[in-house]
PDB file of C-alpha atoms and ligand atoms in Angstrom:
ATOM      1  CA  MET R1163     111.080 279.787  82.683  1.00  0.00           C
ATOM      2  CA  VAL R1164     111.489 276.262  81.339  1.00  0.00           C
ATOM      3  CA  VAL R1165     108.983 274.169  83.245  1.00  0.00           C
ATOM      4  CA  PRO R1166     109.469 270.465  83.936  1.00  0.00           C
ATOM      5  CA  ARG R1167     107.768 268.189  81.453  1.00  0.00           C
ATOM      6  CA  ARG R1168     106.378 265.007  82.917  1.00  0.00           C
ATOM      7  CA  ARG R1169     106.773 261.709  81.058  1.00  0.00           C
ATOM      8  CA  TYR R1170     103.697 259.770  79.990  1.00  0.00           C
ATOM      9  CA  THR R1171     103.020 256.596  78.000  1.00  0.00           C
ATOM     10  CA  LEU R1172      99.920 256.153  75.836  1.00  0.00           C
ATOM     11  CA  SER R1173      98.894 252.641  74.749  1.00  0.00           C
ATOM     12  CA  LEU R1174      97.649 252.157  71.211  1.00  0.00           C
ATOM     13  CA  PRO R1175      95.006 249.576  70.249  1.00  0.00           C
ATOM     14  CA  ASP R1176      97.557 247.626  68.156  1.00  0.00           C
ATOM     15  CA  GLY R1177      99.731 247.029  71.228  1.00  0.00           C
ATOM     16  CA  ARG R1178     102.289 249.726  70.462  1.00  0.00           C
ATOM     17  CA  SER R1179     102.815 252.670  72.767  1.00  0.00           C
ATOM     18  CA  LEU R1180     103.687 256.348  72.456  1.00  0.00           C
ATOM     19  CA  GLU R1181     106.278 257.808  74.809  1.00  0.00           C
ATOM     20  CA  LEU R1182     105.599 261.449  75.621  1.00  0.00           C
ATOM     21  CA  GLY R1183     107.850 263.974  77.300  1.00  0.00           C
ATOM     22  CA  ALA R1184     111.368 262.838  76.394  1.00  0.00           C
ATOM     23  CA  ARG R1185     111.092 264.743  73.119  1.00  0.00           C
ATOM     24  CA  THR R1186     108.244 266.708  71.544  1.00  0.00           C
ATOM     25  CA  LEU R1187     106.133 264.707  69.098  1.00  0.00           C
ATOM     26  CA  LEU R1188     104.932 266.257  65.838  1.00  0.00           C
ATOM     27  CA  MET R1189     101.382 265.589  64.679  1.00  0.00           C
ATOM     28  CA  GLY R1190     100.959 266.307  60.947  1.00  0.00           C
ATOM     29  CA  ILE R1191      97.554 267.530  59.732  1.00  0.00           C
ATOM     30  CA  VAL R1192      95.603 266.117  56.787  1.00  0.00           C
ATOM     31  CA  ASN R1193      92.207 267.780  56.383  1.00  0.00           C
ATOM     32  CA  VAL R1194      90.034 265.887  53.886  1.00  0.00           C
ATOM     33  CA  THR R1195      87.679 268.853  53.552  1.00  0.00           C
ATOM     34  CA  PRO R1196      86.795 271.444  50.924  1.00  0.00           C
ATOM     35  CA  ASP R1197      86.789 274.314  53.406  1.00  0.00           C
ATOM     36  CA  SER R1198      89.411 274.102  56.184  1.00  0.00           C
ATOM     37  CA  PHE R1199      90.959 277.517  56.654  1.00  0.00           C
ATOM     38  CA  ALA R1200      94.562 276.559  55.942  1.00  0.00           C
ATOM     39  CA  ASP R1201      94.463 273.566  53.611  1.00  0.00           C
ATOM     40  CA  GLY R1202      90.793 273.318  52.550  1.00  0.00           C
ATOM     41  CA  GLY R1203      90.290 271.552  49.236  1.00  0.00           C
ATOM     42  CA  ALA R1204      93.906 270.449  48.878  1.00  0.00           C
ATOM     43  CA  PHE R1205      93.310 266.849  49.972  1.00  0.00           C
ATOM     44  CA  LEU R1206      89.639 266.161  49.232  1.00  0.00           C
ATOM     45  CA  ASP R1207      90.722 263.556  46.673  1.00  0.00           C
ATOM     46  CA  PRO R1208      91.630 260.479  48.800  1.00  0.00           C
ATOM     47  CA  SER R1209      94.766 259.696  46.782  1.00  0.00           C
ATOM     48  CA  ARG R1210      96.071 263.205  47.378  1.00  0.00           C
ATOM     49  CA  ALA R1211      95.279 262.957  51.086  1.00  0.00           C
ATOM     50  CA  VAL R1212      97.142 259.641  51.295  1.00  0.00           C
ATOM     51  CA  ALA R1213     100.134 261.098  49.427  1.00  0.00           C
ATOM     52  CA  ALA R1214     100.105 264.115  51.770  1.00  0.00           C
ATOM     53  CA  ALA R1215     100.119 261.834  54.826  1.00  0.00           C
ATOM     54  CA  GLU R1216     102.998 259.775  53.410  1.00  0.00           C
ATOM     55  CA  ALA R1217     104.935 262.990  52.780  1.00  0.00           C
ATOM     56  CA  LEU R1218     104.291 264.152  56.353  1.00  0.00           C
ATOM     57  CA  GLU R1219     105.583 260.832  57.689  1.00  0.00           C
ATOM     58  CA  ALA R1220     108.678 261.038  55.471  1.00  0.00           C
ATOM     59  CA  ALA R1221     109.273 264.583  56.738  1.00  0.00           C
ATOM     60  CA  GLY R1222     109.321 263.346  60.339  1.00  0.00           C
ATOM     61  CA  ALA R1223     105.739 263.326  61.635  1.00  0.00           C
ATOM     62  CA  ASP R1224     105.266 261.104  64.696  1.00  0.00           C
ATOM     63  CA  LEU R1225     101.479 261.058  64.241  1.00  0.00           C
ATOM     64  CA  ILE R1226      99.062 261.912  61.426  1.00  0.00           C
ATOM     65  CA  ASP R1227      95.714 263.573  62.244  1.00  0.00           C
ATOM     66  CA  VAL R1228      93.000 263.020  59.631  1.00  0.00           C
ATOM     67  CA  GLY R1229      89.843 265.148  59.717  1.00  0.00           C
ATOM     68  CA  GLY R1230      86.765 265.204  57.486  1.00  0.00           C
ATOM     69  CA  GLU R1231      84.800 268.159  58.830  1.00  0.00           C
ATOM     70  CA  SER R1232      86.168 271.678  58.933  1.00  0.00           C
ATOM     71  CA  THR R1233      86.257 273.207  62.402  1.00  0.00           C
ATOM     72  CA  ARG R1234      86.599 276.757  61.088  1.00  0.00           C
ATOM     73  CA  PRO R1235      84.135 279.140  62.768  1.00  0.00           C
ATOM     74  CA  GLY R1236      80.761 279.052  61.047  1.00  0.00           C
ATOM     75  CA  ALA R1237      81.413 275.771  59.188  1.00  0.00           C
ATOM     76  CA  GLU R1238      78.335 273.574  58.657  1.00  0.00           C
ATOM     77  CA  ALA R1239      78.036 270.370  60.692  1.00  0.00           C
ATOM     78  CA  LEU R1240      78.291 267.362  58.373  1.00  0.00           C
ATOM     79  CA  PRO R1241      76.175 264.198  58.572  1.00  0.00           C
ATOM     80  CA  ALA R1242      78.310 261.305  59.879  1.00  0.00           C
ATOM     81  CA  ASP R1243      77.927 259.409  56.571  1.00  0.00           C
ATOM     82  CA  VAL R1244      79.396 262.269  54.570  1.00  0.00           C
ATOM     83  CA  GLU R1245      82.275 262.646  56.999  1.00  0.00           C
ATOM     84  CA  CYS R1246      82.907 258.876  56.850  1.00  0.00           C
ATOM     85  CA  ALA R1247      82.843 258.918  53.051  1.00  0.00           C
ATOM     86  CA  ARG R1248      85.665 261.451  53.170  1.00  0.00           C
ATOM     87  CA  VAL R1249      87.923 259.923  55.806  1.00  0.00           C
ATOM     88  CA  LEU R1250      87.422 256.137  55.635  1.00  0.00           C
ATOM     89  CA  PRO R1251      89.072 255.592  52.203  1.00  0.00           C
ATOM     90  CA  VAL R1252      92.039 257.623  53.423  1.00  0.00           C
ATOM     91  CA  LEU R1253      92.304 255.693  56.721  1.00  0.00           C
ATOM     92  CA  ASP R1254      91.966 252.356  54.865  1.00  0.00           C
ATOM     93  CA  ALA R1255      94.898 253.234  52.637  1.00  0.00           C
ATOM     94  CA  LEU R1256      96.982 254.701  55.458  1.00  0.00           C
ATOM     95  CA  ALA R1257      96.643 251.494  57.481  1.00  0.00           C
ATOM     96  CA  ARG R1258      98.807 249.885  54.778  1.00  0.00           C
ATOM     97  CA  ARG R1259     100.921 252.870  53.771  1.00  0.00           C
ATOM     98  CA  VAL R1260     102.175 254.611  56.939  1.00  0.00           C
ATOM     99  CA  ARG R1261     103.761 253.218  60.081  1.00  0.00           C
ATOM    100  CA  VAL R1262     103.099 256.130  62.423  1.00  0.00           C
ATOM    101  CA  PRO R1263      99.834 256.135  64.397  1.00  0.00           C
ATOM    102  CA  VAL R1264      96.901 257.911  62.768  1.00  0.00           C
ATOM    103  CA  SER R1265      94.336 259.858  64.765  1.00  0.00           C
ATOM    104  CA  ILE R1266      90.815 260.731  63.676  1.00  0.00           C
ATOM    105  CA  ASP R1267      89.801 264.357  64.202  1.00  0.00           C
ATOM    106  CA  THR R1268      86.069 264.051  64.850  1.00  0.00           C
ATOM    107  CA  TYR R1269      83.564 264.815  67.586  1.00  0.00           C
ATOM    108  CA  LYS R1270      81.073 262.175  66.369  1.00  0.00           C
ATOM    109  CA  ALA R1271      80.933 258.765  68.044  1.00  0.00           C
ATOM    110  CA  GLU R1272      79.904 256.989  64.854  1.00  0.00           C
ATOM    111  CA  VAL R1273      82.724 258.476  62.806  1.00  0.00           C
ATOM    112  CA  ALA R1274      85.230 257.644  65.551  1.00  0.00           C
ATOM    113  CA  ARG R1275      84.003 254.034  65.738  1.00  0.00           C
ATOM    114  CA  ARG R1276      84.223 253.466  61.986  1.00  0.00           C
ATOM    115  CA  ALA R1277      87.586 255.260  61.794  1.00  0.00           C
ATOM    116  CA  LEU R1278      89.041 253.042  64.531  1.00  0.00           C
ATOM    117  CA  ASP R1279      87.727 249.976  62.670  1.00  0.00           C
ATOM    118  CA  ALA R1280      89.509 251.269  59.564  1.00  0.00           C
ATOM    119  CA  GLY R1281      92.829 251.480  61.387  1.00  0.00           C
ATOM    120  CA  ALA R1282      92.933 254.810  63.205  1.00  0.00           C
ATOM    121  CA  SER R1283      94.514 254.425  66.627  1.00  0.00           C
ATOM    122  CA  MET R1284      93.659 257.647  68.439  1.00  0.00           C
ATOM    123  CA  VAL R1285      90.590 259.907  68.753  1.00  0.00           C
ATOM    124  CA  ASN R1286      90.899 263.708  68.643  1.00  0.00           C
ATOM    125  CA  ASP R1287      87.686 265.373  69.840  1.00  0.00           C
ATOM    126  CA  VAL R1288      87.650 269.182  69.454  1.00  0.00           C
ATOM    127  CA  SER R1289      84.498 269.353  71.582  1.00  0.00           C
ATOM    128  CA  ALA R1290      85.951 267.450  74.575  1.00  0.00           C
ATOM    129  CA  LEU R1291      82.798 265.233  74.637  1.00  0.00           C
ATOM    130  CA  ARG R1292      80.329 268.141  74.600  1.00  0.00           C
ATOM    131  CA  TYR R1293      78.812 267.488  71.159  1.00  0.00           C
ATOM    132  CA  ASP R1294      78.486 263.697  71.265  1.00  0.00           C
ATOM    133  CA  PRO R1295      79.353 262.262  74.702  1.00  0.00           C
ATOM    134  CA  ALA R1296      79.046 258.683  73.342  1.00  0.00           C
ATOM    135  CA  ILE R1297      82.447 259.189  71.702  1.00  0.00           C
ATOM    136  CA  ALA R1298      84.052 258.538  75.109  1.00  0.00           C
ATOM    137  CA  ARG R1299      82.636 255.008  75.213  1.00  0.00           C
ATOM    138  CA  VAL R1300      83.909 254.398  71.680  1.00  0.00           C
ATOM    139  CA  ALA R1301      87.432 255.414  72.694  1.00  0.00           C
ATOM    140  CA  ALA R1302      87.161 253.381  75.906  1.00  0.00           C
ATOM    141  CA  GLY R1303      85.977 250.269  74.055  1.00  0.00           C
ATOM    142  CA  SER R1304      88.802 250.394  71.534  1.00  0.00           C
ATOM    143  CA  GLY R1305      91.564 251.237  73.978  1.00  0.00           C
ATOM    144  CA  ALA R1306      92.537 254.242  71.837  1.00  0.00           C
ATOM    145  CA  PRO R1307      93.960 257.385  73.452  1.00  0.00           C
ATOM    146  CA  LEU R1308      91.535 260.313  73.512  1.00  0.00           C
ATOM    147  CA  VAL R1309      92.435 263.983  72.967  1.00  0.00           C
ATOM    148  CA  LEU R1310      90.083 266.369  74.798  1.00  0.00           C
ATOM    149  CA  MET R1311      90.317 269.858  73.294  1.00  0.00           C
ATOM    150  CA  HIS R1312      88.862 272.875  75.052  1.00  0.00           C
ATOM    151  CA  SER R1313      86.192 274.925  73.321  1.00  0.00           C
ATOM    152  CA  ARG R1314      82.848 276.453  74.183  1.00  0.00           C
ATOM    153  CA  GLY R1315      79.552 276.751  72.327  1.00  0.00           C
ATOM    154  CA  ARG R1316      79.024 275.410  68.812  1.00  0.00           C
ATOM    155  CA  SER R1317      81.203 276.312  65.864  1.00  0.00           C
ATOM    156  CA  ARG R1318      78.858 278.993  64.578  1.00  0.00           C
ATOM    157  CA  ALA R1319      78.565 280.825  67.876  1.00  0.00           C
ATOM    158  CA  MET R1320      81.850 280.044  69.591  1.00  0.00           C
ATOM    159  CA  TYR R1321      83.105 283.649  69.674  1.00  0.00           C
ATOM    160  CA  ARG R1322      80.048 284.695  71.702  1.00  0.00           C
ATOM    161  CA  GLU R1323      81.410 282.399  74.426  1.00  0.00           C
ATOM    162  CA  ALA R1324      84.860 284.024  74.426  1.00  0.00           C
ATOM    163  CA  ARG R1325      84.393 285.699  77.802  1.00  0.00           C
ATOM    164  CA  TYR R1326      86.948 284.840  80.465  1.00  0.00           C
ATOM    165  CA  ALA R1327      87.956 286.487  83.738  1.00  0.00           C
ATOM    166  CA  ASP R1328      91.017 284.206  83.835  1.00  0.00           C
ATOM    167  CA  VAL R1329      91.425 282.261  80.612  1.00  0.00           C
ATOM    168  CA  ALA R1330      94.101 279.822  81.842  1.00  0.00           C
ATOM    169  CA  ALA R1331      92.209 278.966  85.036  1.00  0.00           C
ATOM    170  CA  GLU R1332      88.852 278.575  83.278  1.00  0.00           C
ATOM    171  CA  VAL R1333      90.230 276.435  80.447  1.00  0.00           C
ATOM    172  CA  THR R1334      92.015 274.232  82.994  1.00  0.00           C
ATOM    173  CA  ARG R1335      88.823 273.883  85.059  1.00  0.00           C
ATOM    174  CA  GLU R1336      86.679 273.033  82.023  1.00  0.00           C
ATOM    175  CA  LEU R1337      89.237 270.505  80.792  1.00  0.00           C
ATOM    176  CA  ALA R1338      89.298 268.939  84.271  1.00  0.00           C
ATOM    177  CA  SER R1339      85.556 268.427  84.043  1.00  0.00           C
ATOM    178  CA  ALA R1340      85.945 266.860  80.565  1.00  0.00           C
ATOM    179  CA  VAL R1341      88.604 264.507  81.963  1.00  0.00           C
ATOM    180  CA  ARG R1342      86.166 263.488  84.731  1.00  0.00           C
ATOM    181  CA  ALA R1343      83.400 262.871  82.167  1.00  0.00           C
ATOM    182  CA  ALA R1344      85.735 260.734  80.071  1.00  0.00           C
ATOM    183  CA  THR R1345      86.877 258.603  82.987  1.00  0.00           C
ATOM    184  CA  ALA R1346      83.261 258.222  84.156  1.00  0.00           C
ATOM    185  CA  ALA R1347      82.495 256.823  80.683  1.00  0.00           C
ATOM    186  CA  GLY R1348      85.270 254.249  81.048  1.00  0.00           C
ATOM    187  CA  VAL R1349      88.283 255.928  79.430  1.00  0.00           C
ATOM    188  CA  ALA R1350      91.446 255.190  81.384  1.00  0.00           C
ATOM    189  CA  ARG R1351      92.852 258.433  82.768  1.00  0.00           C
ATOM    190  CA  THR R1352      96.249 257.348  81.486  1.00  0.00           C
ATOM    191  CA  GLN R1353      94.899 257.411  77.908  1.00  0.00           C
ATOM    192  CA  ILE R1354      93.741 261.058  77.981  1.00  0.00           C
ATOM    193  CA  VAL R1355      95.565 263.960  76.327  1.00  0.00           C
ATOM    194  CA  VAL R1356      94.425 267.557  76.944  1.00  0.00           C
ATOM    195  CA  ASP R1357      94.543 270.490  74.520  1.00  0.00           C
ATOM    196  CA  PRO R1358      93.868 274.174  75.330  1.00  0.00           C
ATOM    197  CA  GLY R1359      92.113 274.660  71.964  1.00  0.00           C
ATOM    198  CA  LEU R1360      94.026 277.661  70.617  1.00  0.00           C
ATOM    199  CA  GLY R1361      91.628 279.939  68.722  1.00  0.00           C
ATOM    200  CA  PHE R1362      88.502 277.971  69.724  1.00  0.00           C
ATOM    201  CA  ALA R1363      85.987 280.212  71.547  1.00  0.00           C
ATOM    202  CA  LYS R1364      88.887 282.523  72.333  1.00  0.00           C
ATOM    203  CA  ARG R1365      89.853 285.883  70.936  1.00  0.00           C
ATOM    204  CA  ALA R1366      93.407 286.421  69.728  1.00  0.00           C
ATOM    205  CA  GLU R1367      94.485 288.153  72.952  1.00  0.00           C
ATOM    206  CA  GLN R1368      93.012 285.323  75.040  1.00  0.00           C
ATOM    207  CA  THR R1369      94.692 282.683  72.872  1.00  0.00           C
ATOM    208  CA  LEU R1370      98.105 284.366  73.222  1.00  0.00           C
ATOM    209  CA  GLU R1371      97.647 284.652  76.984  1.00  0.00           C
ATOM    210  CA  LEU R1372      96.574 281.008  77.239  1.00  0.00           C
ATOM    211  CA  LEU R1373      99.607 279.868  75.249  1.00  0.00           C
ATOM    212  CA  GLY R1374     101.904 281.959  77.454  1.00  0.00           C
ATOM    213  CA  ARG R1375     100.306 280.444  80.551  1.00  0.00           C
ATOM    214  CA  LEU R1376     100.357 276.872  79.245  1.00  0.00           C
ATOM    215  CA  PRO R1377     102.020 275.536  82.427  1.00  0.00           C
ATOM    216  CA  ALA R1378      98.641 276.069  84.184  1.00  0.00           C
ATOM    217  CA  LEU R1379      97.460 272.894  82.401  1.00  0.00           C
ATOM    218  CA  GLY R1380     100.077 270.976  84.382  1.00  0.00           C
ATOM    219  CA  ALA R1381      97.483 270.859  87.186  1.00  0.00           C
ATOM    220  CA  LEU R1382      95.642 268.236  85.107  1.00  0.00           C
ATOM    221  CA  ASP R1383      98.650 265.898  85.156  1.00  0.00           C
ATOM    222  CA  ARG R1384      98.024 264.767  81.576  1.00  0.00           C
ATOM    223  CA  PRO R1385     100.079 265.226  78.404  1.00  0.00           C
ATOM    224  CA  VAL R1386      99.387 268.467  76.528  1.00  0.00           C
ATOM    225  CA  LEU R1387      98.767 268.810  72.792  1.00  0.00           C
ATOM    226  CA  VAL R1388      98.902 272.296  71.244  1.00  0.00           C
ATOM    227  CA  GLY R1389      97.704 273.360  67.782  1.00  0.00           C
ATOM    228  CA  PRO R1390      98.772 276.883  66.766  1.00  0.00           C
ATOM    229  CA  SER R1391      99.358 276.121  63.087  1.00  0.00           C
ATOM    230  CA  ARG R1392      98.516 279.056  60.766  1.00  0.00           C
ATOM    231  CA  LYS R1393      95.667 280.178  63.035  1.00  0.00           C
ATOM    232  CA  SER R1394      94.237 283.673  62.895  1.00  0.00           C
ATOM    233  CA  PHE R1395      95.392 284.621  66.434  1.00  0.00           C
ATOM    234  CA  LEU R1396      98.865 284.948  64.908  1.00  0.00           C
ATOM    235  CA  SER R1397      97.556 287.974  62.986  1.00  0.00           C
ATOM    236  CA  LEU R1398      97.434 289.977  66.197  1.00  0.00           C
ATOM    237  CA  ALA R1399     101.221 289.975  66.128  1.00  0.00           C
ATOM    238  CA  LEU R1400     101.801 289.653  62.373  1.00  0.00           C
ATOM    239  CA  GLY R1401      99.026 291.789  60.903  1.00  0.00           C
ATOM    240  CA  GLU R1402      96.343 290.423  58.562  1.00  0.00           C
ATOM    241  CA  ARG R1403      97.703 287.946  56.068  1.00  0.00           C
ATOM    242  CA  PRO R1404      96.613 284.625  54.549  1.00  0.00           C
ATOM    243  CA  PRO R1405      97.208 281.394  56.515  1.00  0.00           C
ATOM    244  CA  SER R1406      99.907 280.340  54.018  1.00  0.00           C
ATOM    245  CA  GLU R1407     101.996 283.324  55.176  1.00  0.00           C
ATOM    246  CA  ARG R1408     101.810 282.460  58.868  1.00  0.00           C
ATOM    247  CA  GLU R1409     104.460 279.718  58.884  1.00  0.00           C
ATOM    248  CA  TRP R1410     107.234 281.611  60.698  1.00  0.00           C
ATOM    249  CA  GLY R1411     104.677 282.882  63.182  1.00  0.00           C
ATOM    250  CA  THR R1412     103.561 279.283  63.691  1.00  0.00           C
ATOM    251  CA  ALA R1413     107.173 278.250  64.294  1.00  0.00           C
ATOM    252  CA  SER R1414     107.487 280.874  67.022  1.00  0.00           C
ATOM    253  CA  ALA R1415     104.287 279.671  68.717  1.00  0.00           C
ATOM    254  CA  VAL R1416     105.474 276.050  68.454  1.00  0.00           C
ATOM    255  CA  ALA R1417     108.827 276.902  70.056  1.00  0.00           C
ATOM    256  CA  ALA R1418     107.040 278.733  72.875  1.00  0.00           C
ATOM    257  CA  ALA R1419     104.651 275.802  73.385  1.00  0.00           C
ATOM    258  CA  VAL R1420     107.548 273.348  73.663  1.00  0.00           C
ATOM    259  CA  ILE R1421     109.454 275.519  76.140  1.00  0.00           C
ATOM    260  CA  LEU R1422     106.247 275.915  78.151  1.00  0.00           C
ATOM    261  CA  GLY R1423     105.692 272.162  78.368  1.00  0.00           C
ATOM    262  CA  ALA R1424     103.706 270.886  75.336  1.00  0.00           C
ATOM    263  CA  HIS R1425     104.200 267.187  74.646  1.00  0.00           C
ATOM    264  CA  ILE R1426     102.702 267.109  71.114  1.00  0.00           C
ATOM    265  CA  VAL R1427     102.397 269.933  68.579  1.00  0.00           C
ATOM    266  CA  ARG R1428      99.912 269.744  65.707  1.00  0.00           C
ATOM    267  CA  VAL R1429     101.152 271.401  62.499  1.00  0.00           C
ATOM    268  CA  HIS R1430     100.486 271.539  58.771  1.00  0.00           C
ATOM    269  CA  ALA R1431     104.155 271.872  57.742  1.00  0.00           C
ATOM    270  CA  VAL R1432     106.087 269.096  59.490  1.00  0.00           C
ATOM    271  CA  ALA R1433     109.499 269.454  57.795  1.00  0.00           C
ATOM    272  CA  PRO R1434     110.442 272.887  59.180  1.00  0.00           C
ATOM    273  CA  HIS R1435     109.034 272.030  62.589  1.00  0.00           C
ATOM    274  CA  VAL R1436     111.350 269.051  62.979  1.00  0.00           C
ATOM    275  CA  ASP R1437     114.171 271.586  63.421  1.00  0.00           C
ATOM    276  CA  VAL R1438     112.029 273.934  65.525  1.00  0.00           C
ATOM    277  CA  VAL R1439     111.176 271.262  68.095  1.00  0.00           C
ATOM    278  CA  ARG R1440     114.717 269.828  68.085  1.00  0.00           C
ATOM    279  CA  VAL R1441     116.173 273.184  69.075  1.00  0.00           C
ATOM    280  CA  ALA R1442     113.421 273.886  71.615  1.00  0.00           C
ATOM    281  CA  ASP R1443     113.894 270.382  73.076  1.00  0.00           C
ATOM    282  CA  SER R1444     117.661 271.003  73.332  1.00  0.00           C
ATOM    283  CA  ILE R1445     117.037 274.236  75.232  1.00  0.00           C
ATOM    284  CA  ARG R1446     114.756 272.303  77.580  1.00  0.00           C
ATOM    285  CA  ALA R1447     117.338 269.581  78.063  1.00  0.00           C
ATOM    286  CA  GLN R1448     120.183 271.999  78.820  1.00  0.00           C
ATOM    287  CA  ALA R1449     118.110 274.149  81.137  1.00  0.00           C
ATOM    288  CA  ALA R1450     117.125 271.088  83.141  1.00  0.00           C
ATOM    289  CA  LEU R1451     120.837 270.462  83.816  1.00  0.00           C
ATOM    290  CA  GLN R1452     121.252 273.778  85.602  1.00  0.00           C
TER     291      GLN R1452
HETATM  292  N1  LIG D 464      92.675 272.763  65.534  1.00  0.00           N
HETATM  293  C1  LIG D 464      91.937 272.509  64.433  1.00  0.00           C
HETATM  294  C2  LIG D 464      91.359 271.252  64.220  1.00  0.00           C
HETATM  295  N2  LIG D 464      91.538 270.248  65.102  1.00  0.00           N
HETATM  296  N3  LIG D 464      92.485 269.452  67.094  1.00  0.00           N
HETATM  297  C3  LIG D 464      93.218 269.666  68.202  1.00  0.00           C
HETATM  298  N4  LIG D 464      93.396 268.663  69.084  1.00  0.00           N
HETATM  299  N5  LIG D 464      93.787 270.880  68.462  1.00  0.00           N
HETATM  300  C4  LIG D 464      93.649 271.946  67.617  1.00  0.00           C
HETATM  301  O1  LIG D 464      94.173 273.036  67.926  1.00  0.00           O
HETATM  302  C5  LIG D 464      92.862 271.754  66.439  1.00  0.00           C
HETATM  303  C6  LIG D 464      92.296 270.470  66.211  1.00  0.00           C
HETATM  304  C7  LIG D 464      91.737 273.599  63.436  1.00  0.00           C
HETATM  305  O2  LIG D 464      92.822 273.656  62.547  1.00  0.00           O
HETATM  306  P1  LIG D 464      92.769 272.938  61.082  1.00  0.00           P
HETATM  307  O3  LIG D 464      91.470 273.350  60.445  1.00  0.00           O
HETATM  308  O4  LIG D 464      93.938 273.463  60.337  1.00  0.00           O
HETATM  309  O5  LIG D 464      92.846 271.468  61.256  1.00  0.00           O
END
């Protein structure tokens, strides 16, 4: 069933705003890391990362998400200085070179603060405030929207936490508590985006179920961001294969997410997904007429 998608407006620190819900927004991924599972090492050189972001914008990205620490299971936590040394030169250049808003994918308050100073306009926290709660005050102080992504445990041990009686209900409940923590720290509720955290502290079966039951997150009354791109849960349907060969599988998950109510989808390959979300948005629009 095509579920209604509510409209939301996020305010950006530079005075612009992002309209969510009328059409699906595409967030293009630039990982400035040596070890991300899908694009690790490709953009560690800042000039290559900047060129990749420009190419994503030209392909139709509505947002660019820049990250400096790999979130793949078992990845080492980086000192904030090292993470900053990776992302700040890229953000500095992007402030002059791209028009679309740039988000910083970090769970560290210090990295978020310095990234916002360098021109980022949104904070994407894959720990939903659990690793460094001070990040909420940083987002609140800057007026930047804050993405709260569901996960459990720390990176190294997150699969030990993948025990759910009802994955959609538990993820919704845990995100609700993260939303409360963020608002208690001063973040405007209207600036919060929620994300079910596909593949984070979830087995493949649980991730597929959660994606299929995405409308459960509607109880939070916040825009929903979904990131299925090239993730290993796709292998449950596709069989084992490298991330680079999961693009069609990603497209299917993106189409499902849009039909099920996602407002923003986070992908590595923006160009093909422009068509995917256009068609899925058209299906939504026509179904709403009936
Ligand atoms: N996935 C990854 C990293 N950051 N952020 C959000 N909000 N949602 C996600 O699903 C998400 C994320 C891991 O993928 P990557 O290593 O390819 O960036």
